[in-house]
XYZ file of C-alpha atoms in Angstrom:
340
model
C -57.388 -31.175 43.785
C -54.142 -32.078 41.800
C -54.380 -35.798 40.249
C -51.714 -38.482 40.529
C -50.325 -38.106 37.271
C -50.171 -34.236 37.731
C -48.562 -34.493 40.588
C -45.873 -36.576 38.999
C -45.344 -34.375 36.081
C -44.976 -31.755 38.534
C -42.341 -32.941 40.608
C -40.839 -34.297 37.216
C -40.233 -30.369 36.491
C -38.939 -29.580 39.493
C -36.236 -32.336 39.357
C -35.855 -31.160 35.716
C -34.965 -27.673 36.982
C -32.824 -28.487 40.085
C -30.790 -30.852 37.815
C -30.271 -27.885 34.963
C -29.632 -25.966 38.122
C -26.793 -27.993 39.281
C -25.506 -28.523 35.898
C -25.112 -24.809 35.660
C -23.426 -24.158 39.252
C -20.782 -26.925 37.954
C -20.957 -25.275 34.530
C -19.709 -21.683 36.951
C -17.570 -23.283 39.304
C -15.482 -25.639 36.712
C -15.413 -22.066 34.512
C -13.873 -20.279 37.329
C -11.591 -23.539 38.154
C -10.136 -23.847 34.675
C -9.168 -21.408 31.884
C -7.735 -22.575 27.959
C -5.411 -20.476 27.018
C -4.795 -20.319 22.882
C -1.042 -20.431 21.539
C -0.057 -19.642 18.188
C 2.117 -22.089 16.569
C 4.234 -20.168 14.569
C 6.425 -23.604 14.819
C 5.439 -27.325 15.027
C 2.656 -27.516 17.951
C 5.167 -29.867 19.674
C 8.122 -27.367 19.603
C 5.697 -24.771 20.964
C 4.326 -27.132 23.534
C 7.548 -27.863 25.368
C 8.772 -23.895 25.225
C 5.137 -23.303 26.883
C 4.476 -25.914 29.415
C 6.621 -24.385 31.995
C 5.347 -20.960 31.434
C 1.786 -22.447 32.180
C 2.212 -24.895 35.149
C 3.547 -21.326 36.693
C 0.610 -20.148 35.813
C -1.319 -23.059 37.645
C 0.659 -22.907 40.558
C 0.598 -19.128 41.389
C -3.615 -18.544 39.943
C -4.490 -21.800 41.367
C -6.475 -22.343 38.080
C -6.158 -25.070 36.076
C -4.697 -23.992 32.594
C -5.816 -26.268 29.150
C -3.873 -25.099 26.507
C -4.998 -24.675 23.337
C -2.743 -24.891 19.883
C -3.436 -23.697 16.428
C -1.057 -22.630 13.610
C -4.400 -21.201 11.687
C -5.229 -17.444 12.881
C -8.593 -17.523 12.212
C -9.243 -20.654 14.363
C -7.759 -18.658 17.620
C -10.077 -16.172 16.866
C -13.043 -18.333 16.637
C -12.101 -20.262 18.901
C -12.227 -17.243 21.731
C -15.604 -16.242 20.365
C -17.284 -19.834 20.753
C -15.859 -19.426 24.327
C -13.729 -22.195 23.501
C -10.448 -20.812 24.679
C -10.580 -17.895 27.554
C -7.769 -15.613 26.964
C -4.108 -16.553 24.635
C -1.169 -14.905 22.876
C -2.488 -13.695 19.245
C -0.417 -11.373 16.865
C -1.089 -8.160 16.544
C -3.857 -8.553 13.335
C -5.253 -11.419 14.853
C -5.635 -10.024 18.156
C -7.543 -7.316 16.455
C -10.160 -9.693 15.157
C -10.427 -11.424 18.182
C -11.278 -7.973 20.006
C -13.246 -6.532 17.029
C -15.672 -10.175 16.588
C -14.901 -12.403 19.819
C -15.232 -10.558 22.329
C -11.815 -9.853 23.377
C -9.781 -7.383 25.065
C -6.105 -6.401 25.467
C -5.170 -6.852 29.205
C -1.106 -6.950 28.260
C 1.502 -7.419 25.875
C 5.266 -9.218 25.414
C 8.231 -7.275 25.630
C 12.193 -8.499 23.523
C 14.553 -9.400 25.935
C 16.950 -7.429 23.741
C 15.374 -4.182 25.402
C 14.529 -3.572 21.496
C 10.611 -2.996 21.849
C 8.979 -4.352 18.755
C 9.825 -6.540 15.321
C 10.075 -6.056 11.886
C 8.355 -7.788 8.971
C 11.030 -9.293 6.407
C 10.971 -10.827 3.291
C 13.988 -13.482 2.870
C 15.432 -15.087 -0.051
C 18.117 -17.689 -0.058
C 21.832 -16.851 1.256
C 23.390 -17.148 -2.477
C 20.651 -15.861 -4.717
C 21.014 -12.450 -6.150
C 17.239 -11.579 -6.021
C 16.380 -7.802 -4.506
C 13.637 -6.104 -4.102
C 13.039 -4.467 -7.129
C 14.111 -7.887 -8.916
C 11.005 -9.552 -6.609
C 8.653 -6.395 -7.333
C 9.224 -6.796 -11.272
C 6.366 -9.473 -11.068
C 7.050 -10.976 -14.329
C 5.688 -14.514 -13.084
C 8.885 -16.429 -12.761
C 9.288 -16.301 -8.756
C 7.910 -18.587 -6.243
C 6.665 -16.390 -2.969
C 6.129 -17.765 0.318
C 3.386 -15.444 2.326
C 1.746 -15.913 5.830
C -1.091 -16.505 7.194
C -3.960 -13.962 5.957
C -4.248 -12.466 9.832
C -0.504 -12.713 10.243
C 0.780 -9.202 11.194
C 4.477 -9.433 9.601
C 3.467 -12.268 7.302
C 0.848 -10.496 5.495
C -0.277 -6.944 6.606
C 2.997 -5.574 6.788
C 4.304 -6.507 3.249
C 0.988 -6.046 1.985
C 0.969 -1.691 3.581
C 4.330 -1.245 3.030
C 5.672 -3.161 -0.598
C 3.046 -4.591 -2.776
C 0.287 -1.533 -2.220
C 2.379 1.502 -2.657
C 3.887 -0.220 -5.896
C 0.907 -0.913 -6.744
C 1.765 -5.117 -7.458
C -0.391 -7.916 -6.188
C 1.608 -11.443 -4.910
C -1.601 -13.485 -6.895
C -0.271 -11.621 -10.390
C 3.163 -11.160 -9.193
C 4.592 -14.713 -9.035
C 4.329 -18.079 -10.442
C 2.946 -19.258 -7.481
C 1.840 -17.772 -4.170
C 2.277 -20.507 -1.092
C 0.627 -19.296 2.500
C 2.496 -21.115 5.490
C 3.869 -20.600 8.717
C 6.918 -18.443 9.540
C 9.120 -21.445 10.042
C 8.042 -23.395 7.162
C 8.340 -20.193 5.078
C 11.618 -19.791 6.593
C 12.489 -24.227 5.405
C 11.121 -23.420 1.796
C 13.779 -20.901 1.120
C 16.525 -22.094 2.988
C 16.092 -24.903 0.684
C 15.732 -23.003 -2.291
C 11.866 -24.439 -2.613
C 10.612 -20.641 -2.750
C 12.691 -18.108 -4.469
C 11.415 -15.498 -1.667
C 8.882 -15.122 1.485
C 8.007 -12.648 3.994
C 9.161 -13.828 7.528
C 9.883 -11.642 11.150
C 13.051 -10.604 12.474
C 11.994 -12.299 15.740
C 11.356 -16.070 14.197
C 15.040 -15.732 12.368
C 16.929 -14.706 15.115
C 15.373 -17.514 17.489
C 16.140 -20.036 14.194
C 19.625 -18.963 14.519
C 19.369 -19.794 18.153
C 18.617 -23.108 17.509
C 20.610 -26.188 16.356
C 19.423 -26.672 12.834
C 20.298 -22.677 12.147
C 18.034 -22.164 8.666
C 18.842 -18.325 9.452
C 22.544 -18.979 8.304
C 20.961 -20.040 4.814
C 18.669 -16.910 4.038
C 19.455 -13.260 3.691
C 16.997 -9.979 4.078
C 16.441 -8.098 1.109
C 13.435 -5.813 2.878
C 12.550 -5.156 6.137
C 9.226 -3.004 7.601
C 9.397 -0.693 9.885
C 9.245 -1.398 13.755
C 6.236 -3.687 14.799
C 4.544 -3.438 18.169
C 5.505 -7.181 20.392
C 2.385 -8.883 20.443
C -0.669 -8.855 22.705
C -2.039 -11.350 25.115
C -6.072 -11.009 24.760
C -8.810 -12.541 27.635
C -12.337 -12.806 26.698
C -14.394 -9.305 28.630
C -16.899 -11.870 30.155
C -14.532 -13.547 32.413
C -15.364 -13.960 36.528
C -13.169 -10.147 37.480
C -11.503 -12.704 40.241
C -10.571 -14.888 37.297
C -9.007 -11.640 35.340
C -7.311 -10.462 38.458
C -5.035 -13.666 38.914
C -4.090 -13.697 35.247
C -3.216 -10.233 35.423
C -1.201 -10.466 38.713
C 0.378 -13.566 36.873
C 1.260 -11.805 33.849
C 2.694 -8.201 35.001
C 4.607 -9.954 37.850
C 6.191 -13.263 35.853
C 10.237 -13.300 35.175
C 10.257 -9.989 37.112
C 12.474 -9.416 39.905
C 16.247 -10.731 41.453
C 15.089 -14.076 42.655
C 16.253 -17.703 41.592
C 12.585 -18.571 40.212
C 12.454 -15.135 38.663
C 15.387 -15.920 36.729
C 14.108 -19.583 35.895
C 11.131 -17.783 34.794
C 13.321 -15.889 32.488
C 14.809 -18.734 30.657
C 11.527 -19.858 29.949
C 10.590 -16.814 28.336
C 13.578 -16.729 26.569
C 13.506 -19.364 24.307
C 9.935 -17.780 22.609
C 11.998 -14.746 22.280
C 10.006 -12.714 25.834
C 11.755 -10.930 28.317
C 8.285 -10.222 30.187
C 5.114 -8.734 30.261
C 3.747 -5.147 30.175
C 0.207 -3.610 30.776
C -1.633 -2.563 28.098
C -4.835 -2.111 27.006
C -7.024 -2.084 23.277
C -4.617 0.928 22.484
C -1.804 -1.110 21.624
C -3.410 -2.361 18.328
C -3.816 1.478 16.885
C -0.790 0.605 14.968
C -1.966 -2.403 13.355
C -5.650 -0.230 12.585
C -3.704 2.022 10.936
C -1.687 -0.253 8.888
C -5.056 -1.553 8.053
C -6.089 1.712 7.061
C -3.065 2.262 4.876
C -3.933 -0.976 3.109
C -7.263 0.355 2.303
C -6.461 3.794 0.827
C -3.717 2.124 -1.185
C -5.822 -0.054 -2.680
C -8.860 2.504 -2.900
C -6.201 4.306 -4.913
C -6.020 1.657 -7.054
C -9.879 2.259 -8.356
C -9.503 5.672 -9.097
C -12.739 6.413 -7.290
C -12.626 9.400 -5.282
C -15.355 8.512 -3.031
C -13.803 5.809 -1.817
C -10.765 7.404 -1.657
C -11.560 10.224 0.244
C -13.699 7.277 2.858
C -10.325 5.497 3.442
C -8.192 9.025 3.925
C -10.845 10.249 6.713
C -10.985 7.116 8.427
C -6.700 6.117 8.192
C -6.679 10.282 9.635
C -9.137 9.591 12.771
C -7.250 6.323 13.367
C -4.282 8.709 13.147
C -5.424 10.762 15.710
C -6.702 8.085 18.123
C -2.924 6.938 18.179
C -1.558 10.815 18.954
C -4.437 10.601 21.528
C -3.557 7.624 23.163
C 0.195 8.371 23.095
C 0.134 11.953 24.553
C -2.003 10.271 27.628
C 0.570 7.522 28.092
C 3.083 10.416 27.784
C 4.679 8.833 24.662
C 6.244 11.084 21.934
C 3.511 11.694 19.270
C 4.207 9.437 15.941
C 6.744 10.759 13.203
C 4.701 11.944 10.368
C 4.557 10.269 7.111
């Protein structure tokens, strides 16, 4: 026979469980009712917030989700972010959107395409309109230049000068310069306008919106390098999500600004002023480029060691990454890759 007091504790535990019960149905039902969605803020989180609102009540009106955003002008913060389940899906740049895949969880579902009809970006590094800096001047690295650099996950802030200037010449930025400063594009872009940095890397993308724009810094810089073509960025959902959650995004995405309609075309503007003309499928594919940047990085500076172990590690895996992208390309019925 069960006593009193058992028979309490008992019903305690069942009351215990419905409750954690319920609190998990809500837990389900609020997760399928809401989704965050991460932003970079490659400008003040108050600029970006009124070029994205509109884009996102659209996205609340034709989901029927309810859509948190979520700023942050630090990479790695979107990243962890996604992989605390903080944020459910966002825009990233092409490095960070890697991580996010590679350590959060992520996956590619689509990807922005210019407006211009030109499909990509290019990595730049700037110094002010009347200086008479180039690139060799900037690559002597005799420690009397102030360099502006991006974020460490930034794709054209970082990787991209990194692969395709400092490595192959074999020059550091931390040796290079007097002193190294990491910022946004648009501060970046400030400092030198300014003549506060003596150089920085930047995108052609955040200049020609600048120029766009009423205060024009764009006018007050001048290109001394530029990288060659950069995929448009990818927009990354965590692989966990409810599949009917995943569906409406994707319907969302692929179908927003397209078409002949009035709304269409206010869709459009919206898109405009962060430099999008739309959306495109895509898939985990789209950051071979950025892997093999990546691996570019790492045989340039394995070359820097001498070591021909390591060496010949970085050259077999920057060839298999090689041939992933020839792979992937023939089956979307792109042309293979130029070589080398």
């Amino acid at each position: 026979m069960i006593s009193r007091r058992s028979a309490l504790a008992i019903a305690a535990g069942f009351s215990a469980l419905a409750l954690a019960s319920c609190g998990q149905k809500a837990a389900t039902t609020s997760a399928k009712d809401t989704v965050t969605f991460s932003i970079l803020s490659t400008e003040s989180a108050q600029n970006m917030e009124s070029y994205w609102k509109p884009i996102l009540a659209d996205m609340e009106k034709q989901t029927g989700l309810k859509v948190k955003p979520f700023f942050s002008s630090n990479y790695s913060s979107l990243i962890v972010a996604m992989g605390a389940k903080q944020t459910d899906l966002g825009w990233f740049s092409n490095q960070s959107g890697l991580e996010a895949v590679r350590r959060s969880g992520g996956e590619v579902f689509a990807r922005t395409f210019d407006p211009s009809g030109t499909d990509g970006y290019k990595s730049v590094i700037i110094v002010p309109a009347d200086s008479r800096l180039t690139l060799e001047g900037l690559l002597k690295c005799d420690k009397t230049l102030n360099f502006g650099i991006g974020d460490k996950k930034s794709t054209s802030g970082t990787l991209a000068p990194m692969t395709y200037v400092f490595i192959p010449a074999g020059k550091k930025p931390e040796t290079c310069f007097k002193t190294v400063l990491s910022a946004s594009h648009d501060a970046n872009l400030a400092a030198v306008a300014n003549h506060k940095l003596d150089a920085s890397t930047n995108n052609s993308t955040a200049l020609r919106l600048n120029a766009e724009r009423s205060d024009n810094k764009t006018s007050k810089v001048k290109v001394i390098w530029e990288s060659p073509t950069l995929p448009e960025d990818p927009i990354v959902w965590r692989k966990d999500l409810d599949p009917v959650v995943k569906e409406k995004l994707r319907q969302f995405f692929l179908t927003y600004g397209q078409g002949d309609t009035p709304q269409a075309a206010q869709q459009r503007e919206h898109l405009a002023r962060l430099s999008m003309g739309g959306f495109k499928p895509a898939d985990n594919s789209h950051l071979l480029v950025v892997r093999e940047m990546e691996a570019l990085e790492q045989l340039g500076l394995a070359k820097e060691t001498g070591d021909q172990v390591k060496i010949a590690a970085a050259q077999k895996t920057l060839d298999g990454i090689k041939a992933e992208r020839v792979a992937a390309e023939g089956k979307a019925g792109l042309p293979a890759p130029a070589a080398d």
